Amino acid sequence: MIAPDLGPHDQVRALLARGCPRQARACAEQLVERGNDPLATALLADAHFALRSFDTASRLYAQWFDGNTRLDAARVLRHYITPLLQQDFGEGHRQVRRASMRAAKASRLSEPEERRAGLREALQLDPLCGDAWTHYTPLVAEENPEQCANEWVAAVSLAGHLDVRHHIQALALLTRDSSETAAVLRLAVLRIALDQYGERFFEELQRQDPGASIGGSASYLQYLRITVDAARQVFPDAEQEPVPRAVGT
């Protein structure tokens, strides 16, 4: 039961956190009908995202992004990956438990090709399966290390809380991209890394040394530390919106 003293937006958040996206969608739709409420639009997008209704979620995220001056880093990443998920895995029912079980089984396979195929099966069952992304993305990166930024961004968005290395690898690739989209994604990934890991992010970054190919690890680390202020200015909210959950079969 949702606490009755919560505000309407927090009630939607609570429903999403409890894995009740259909109820959250209904509540968010009522808020949107009242008009001129970017947060309500974002919450409705989150509900559709959790329901694997990617076309509608993408449209709503775009509406939120274009008409909002106070952006949230986690939603910016979801806005970016939603059409990619739609293209690769399509819409439909999320088979959450089956996907989690398939990902766990596939991650233990010894052959990389079999492991990758099994993890992709898990993502076909549930494109939002964090465990699958955690193991799938490194396999994609091994085959095509320079062309896997999208997979690392998806891993940050859907499984960043599981492994700080997702953020490190995503930033290393996005830093090589001079586009405006990559610049926004860099700030979003960095902001989420700071929120989730704090100083541990920089400690792990130094240990892994991905900046060796970008002018040396010291200069790369300095660049990211300088960029922290920009990330906090663009995404001022300390508490980023989590990935919406969904109860599945």
Short mmCIF file of C-alpha atoms in Angstrom, two decimals:
data_model
loop_
_atom_site.label_atom_id
_atom_site.label_comp_id
_atom_site.label_asym_id
_atom_site.label_seq_id
_atom_site.Cartn_x
_atom_site.Cartn_y
_atom_site.Cartn_z
CA MET A 1 0.00 0.00 0.00
CA ILE A 2 1.30 3.45 -0.95
CA ALA A 3 1.54 5.95 1.91
CA PRO A 4 -1.42 8.35 1.62
CA ASP A 5 0.67 11.37 2.65
CA LEU A 6 2.86 11.17 -0.47
CA GLY A 7 2.44 13.83 -3.11
CA PRO A 8 1.05 12.76 -6.51
CA HIS A 9 4.46 12.60 -8.22
CA ASP A 10 5.97 10.64 -5.34
CA GLN A 11 3.05 8.22 -5.48
CA VAL A 12 3.91 7.45 -9.11
CA ARG A 13 7.57 7.04 -8.15
CA ALA A 14 6.60 4.66 -5.35
CA LEU A 15 4.47 2.57 -7.69
CA LEU A 16 7.34 2.32 -10.17
CA ALA A 17 9.79 1.40 -7.42
CA ARG A 18 7.44 -1.35 -6.23
CA GLY A 19 7.14 -2.81 -9.72
CA CYS A 20 3.61 -1.60 -10.44
CA PRO A 21 4.03 0.18 -13.79
CA ARG A 22 0.40 -0.16 -14.91
CA GLN A 23 -0.89 1.59 -11.80
CA ALA A 24 1.91 4.14 -12.16
CA ARG A 25 0.90 4.75 -15.77
CA ALA A 26 -2.71 5.37 -14.78
CA CYS A 27 -1.71 7.85 -12.06
CA ALA A 28 0.78 9.62 -14.33
CA GLU A 29 -1.83 9.93 -17.08
CA GLN A 30 -4.10 11.77 -14.65
CA LEU A 31 -1.27 14.17 -13.80
CA VAL A 32 -0.49 14.78 -17.48
CA GLU A 33 -4.14 15.57 -18.18
CA ARG A 34 -3.90 18.50 -15.78
CA GLY A 35 -1.45 20.11 -18.22
CA ASN A 36 2.00 21.74 -18.24
CA ASP A 37 3.75 19.29 -15.94
CA PRO A 38 7.12 18.10 -17.33
CA LEU A 39 7.70 15.78 -14.37
CA ALA A 40 4.36 14.07 -14.96
CA THR A 41 5.34 13.55 -18.60
CA ALA A 42 8.66 12.07 -17.49
CA LEU A 43 6.97 9.73 -15.02
CA LEU A 44 4.52 8.60 -17.69
CA ALA A 45 7.49 7.91 -19.97
CA ASP A 46 9.10 5.89 -17.17
CA ALA A 47 5.94 3.81 -16.81
CA HIS A 48 5.83 3.04 -20.53
CA PHE A 49 9.56 2.27 -20.45
CA ALA A 50 8.98 -0.23 -17.64
CA LEU A 51 6.13 -1.78 -19.63
CA ARG A 52 8.34 -2.25 -22.71
CA SER A 53 6.19 0.22 -24.59
CA PHE A 54 9.22 1.83 -26.17
CA ASP A 55 7.58 3.82 -28.97
CA THR A 56 5.36 5.72 -26.56
CA ALA A 57 8.15 6.07 -24.01
CA SER A 58 10.47 7.52 -26.65
CA ARG A 59 7.89 10.09 -27.71
CA LEU A 60 7.23 11.12 -24.11
CA TYR A 61 10.93 11.31 -23.22
CA ALA A 62 11.47 13.54 -26.25
CA GLN A 63 8.60 15.78 -25.15
CA TRP A 64 10.06 15.98 -21.64
CA PHE A 65 13.59 16.64 -22.92
CA ASP A 66 12.62 19.35 -25.42
CA GLY A 67 10.37 21.30 -23.09
CA ASN A 68 12.25 21.06 -19.81
CA THR A 69 15.02 23.21 -18.36
CA ARG A 70 15.74 20.93 -15.38
CA LEU A 71 16.94 17.61 -16.72
CA ASP A 72 17.66 14.37 -14.92
CA ALA A 73 20.75 12.40 -15.93
CA ALA A 74 19.17 8.96 -15.59
CA ARG A 75 16.22 9.94 -17.77
CA VAL A 76 18.48 11.48 -20.39
CA LEU A 77 20.16 8.08 -20.75
CA ARG A 78 16.79 6.34 -20.96
CA HIS A 79 15.70 8.88 -23.57
CA TYR A 80 18.78 7.95 -25.60
CA ILE A 81 18.59 4.16 -25.33
CA THR A 82 14.82 3.72 -25.73
CA PRO A 83 14.80 3.81 -29.57
CA LEU A 84 17.85 1.53 -29.57
CA LEU A 85 16.03 -1.01 -27.41
CA GLN A 86 13.01 -0.75 -29.67
CA GLN A 87 15.15 -1.36 -32.74
CA ASP A 88 17.08 -4.31 -31.30
CA PHE A 89 14.47 -6.07 -29.17
CA GLY A 90 11.04 -4.63 -29.96
CA GLU A 91 8.03 -4.14 -27.72
CA GLY A 92 5.96 -6.67 -25.85
CA HIS A 93 5.66 -8.35 -22.49
CA ARG A 94 8.71 -8.30 -20.23
CA GLN A 95 9.47 -11.81 -19.03
CA VAL A 96 11.52 -10.60 -16.10
CA ARG A 97 12.07 -13.81 -14.17
CA ARG A 98 12.80 -15.92 -17.24
CA ALA A 99 15.26 -13.32 -18.49
CA SER A 100 17.06 -13.20 -15.16
CA MET A 101 17.34 -16.99 -15.04
CA ARG A 102 18.54 -17.16 -18.65
CA ALA A 103 21.13 -14.45 -18.02
CA ALA A 104 22.44 -16.23 -14.93
CA LYS A 105 22.75 -19.51 -16.83
CA ALA A 106 24.34 -17.92 -19.89
CA SER A 107 26.90 -15.96 -17.85
CA ARG A 108 28.35 -19.26 -16.61
CA LEU A 109 28.97 -20.69 -20.09
CA SER A 110 32.62 -21.09 -21.01
CA GLU A 111 32.38 -20.44 -24.75
CA PRO A 112 32.07 -16.70 -25.58
CA GLU A 113 29.77 -17.25 -28.56
CA GLU A 114 27.39 -19.42 -26.56
CA ARG A 115 27.53 -16.97 -23.67
CA ARG A 116 26.74 -14.04 -25.95
CA ALA A 117 23.87 -15.89 -27.65
CA GLY A 118 22.38 -16.86 -24.30
CA LEU A 119 22.62 -13.34 -22.95
CA ARG A 120 20.98 -11.96 -26.07
CA GLU A 121 18.16 -14.45 -25.55
CA ALA A 122 17.75 -13.02 -22.06
CA LEU A 123 17.54 -9.51 -23.51
CA GLN A 124 14.93 -10.66 -26.00
CA LEU A 125 12.88 -11.81 -23.01
CA ASP A 126 13.48 -8.57 -21.12
CA PRO A 127 15.51 -5.76 -22.72
CA LEU A 128 15.80 -4.08 -19.31
CA CYS A 129 17.53 -7.04 -17.65
CA GLY A 130 20.49 -5.50 -15.83
CA ASP A 131 22.25 -8.81 -15.21
CA ALA A 132 22.16 -9.56 -18.94
CA TRP A 133 23.60 -6.16 -19.88
CA THR A 134 26.37 -6.54 -17.29
CA HIS A 135 27.68 -9.67 -19.01
CA TYR A 136 26.58 -8.96 -22.59
CA THR A 137 28.23 -5.58 -23.12
CA PRO A 138 31.82 -6.70 -22.38
CA LEU A 139 31.40 -9.48 -24.95
CA VAL A 140 30.25 -6.97 -27.57
CA ALA A 141 33.19 -4.74 -26.63
CA GLU A 142 35.68 -7.57 -27.12
CA GLU A 143 34.53 -8.01 -30.72
CA ASN A 144 34.21 -4.33 -31.61
CA PRO A 145 35.88 -2.19 -28.93
CA GLU A 146 35.58 1.12 -30.80
CA GLN A 147 31.92 0.77 -31.82
CA CYS A 148 30.17 -0.25 -28.62
CA ALA A 149 29.39 3.08 -26.95
CA ASN A 150 25.65 2.46 -27.20
CA GLU A 151 25.97 -0.84 -25.37
CA TRP A 152 28.02 0.75 -22.59
CA VAL A 153 25.50 3.59 -22.23
CA ALA A 154 22.73 0.98 -21.96
CA ALA A 155 24.78 -0.87 -19.34
CA VAL A 156 25.18 2.34 -17.33
CA SER A 157 21.47 3.08 -17.57
CA LEU A 158 20.20 -0.40 -16.75
CA ALA A 159 23.00 -1.93 -14.68
CA GLY A 160 25.25 0.92 -13.57
CA HIS A 161 24.52 0.15 -9.93
CA LEU A 162 26.04 -3.30 -10.44
CA ASP A 163 29.48 -2.32 -11.75
CA VAL A 164 31.36 0.99 -11.82
CA ARG A 165 33.29 -0.25 -14.86
CA HIS A 166 30.23 0.38 -17.03
CA HIS A 167 30.60 4.11 -16.43
CA ILE A 168 34.35 4.04 -17.00
CA GLN A 169 34.10 2.29 -20.34
CA ALA A 170 31.17 4.43 -21.52
CA LEU A 171 33.06 7.64 -20.72
CA ALA A 172 36.23 6.42 -22.43
CA LEU A 173 34.33 5.91 -25.69
CA LEU A 174 32.13 8.99 -25.43
CA THR A 175 35.21 11.16 -24.87
CA ARG A 176 36.44 10.20 -28.34
CA ASP A 177 33.17 11.42 -29.88
CA SER A 178 32.98 15.16 -30.57
CA SER A 179 29.23 15.26 -31.26
CA GLU A 180 26.80 17.30 -29.18
CA THR A 181 24.88 14.15 -28.25
CA ALA A 182 28.04 12.51 -26.91
CA ALA A 183 28.81 15.63 -24.87
CA VAL A 184 25.42 15.47 -23.14
CA LEU A 185 25.77 11.73 -22.58
CA ARG A 186 29.25 12.21 -21.07
CA LEU A 187 27.89 14.65 -18.51
CA ALA A 188 24.96 12.35 -17.71
CA VAL A 189 27.16 9.28 -17.27
CA LEU A 190 29.62 11.21 -15.12
CA ARG A 191 26.85 12.61 -12.94
CA ILE A 192 25.37 9.15 -12.39
CA ALA A 193 28.82 7.72 -11.62
CA LEU A 194 29.36 10.39 -8.96
CA ASP A 195 25.93 9.77 -7.43
CA GLN A 196 26.34 6.00 -7.35
CA TYR A 197 30.02 5.67 -6.44
CA GLY A 198 31.45 9.03 -5.37
CA GLU A 199 35.25 9.09 -5.06
CA ARG A 200 35.39 5.35 -5.65
CA PHE A 201 34.67 6.08 -9.31
CA PHE A 202 37.93 8.01 -9.67
CA GLU A 203 39.86 5.39 -7.69
CA GLU A 204 38.62 2.64 -9.99
CA LEU A 205 39.30 4.83 -13.01
CA GLN A 206 42.94 5.19 -12.00
CA ARG A 207 43.20 1.46 -11.41
CA GLN A 208 41.83 0.54 -14.83
CA ASP A 209 43.61 3.38 -16.68
CA PRO A 210 41.35 3.68 -19.76
CA GLY A 211 42.79 7.14 -20.41
CA ALA A 212 46.13 5.77 -21.51
CA SER A 213 44.94 6.02 -25.11
CA ILE A 214 43.47 9.52 -24.67
CA GLY A 215 46.55 11.57 -23.93
CA GLY A 216 47.64 9.73 -20.81
CA SER A 217 45.78 8.68 -17.69
CA ALA A 218 46.77 11.74 -15.64
CA SER A 219 45.41 14.25 -18.17
CA TYR A 220 42.26 12.18 -18.71
CA LEU A 221 41.61 11.99 -14.98
CA GLN A 222 42.17 15.73 -14.68
CA TYR A 223 39.76 16.34 -17.56
CA LEU A 224 37.03 14.32 -15.84
CA ARG A 225 37.56 16.05 -12.50
CA ILE A 226 37.25 19.43 -14.22
CA THR A 227 34.10 18.21 -15.94
CA VAL A 228 32.43 17.36 -12.61
CA ASP A 229 31.23 20.94 -12.09
CA ALA A 230 29.66 21.02 -15.55
CA ALA A 231 27.91 17.70 -14.90
CA ARG A 232 26.44 19.04 -11.68
CA GLN A 233 25.34 22.26 -13.32
CA VAL A 234 23.58 20.53 -16.20
CA PHE A 235 22.09 17.88 -13.91
CA PRO A 236 21.66 19.66 -10.55
CA ASP A 237 19.47 17.10 -8.80
CA ALA A 238 21.52 14.90 -6.51
CA GLU A 239 18.96 12.10 -6.43
CA GLN A 240 18.64 10.69 -9.93
CA GLU A 241 15.52 8.81 -10.94
CA PRO A 242 16.12 5.04 -10.73
CA VAL A 243 15.32 2.55 -13.46
CA PRO A 244 11.60 1.69 -13.22
CA ARG A 245 10.98 -1.87 -12.07
CA ALA A 246 8.38 -4.26 -13.38
CA VAL A 247 6.94 -7.41 -11.91
CA GLY A 248 7.23 -10.09 -14.56
CA THR A 249 6.76 -13.78 -15.13
#
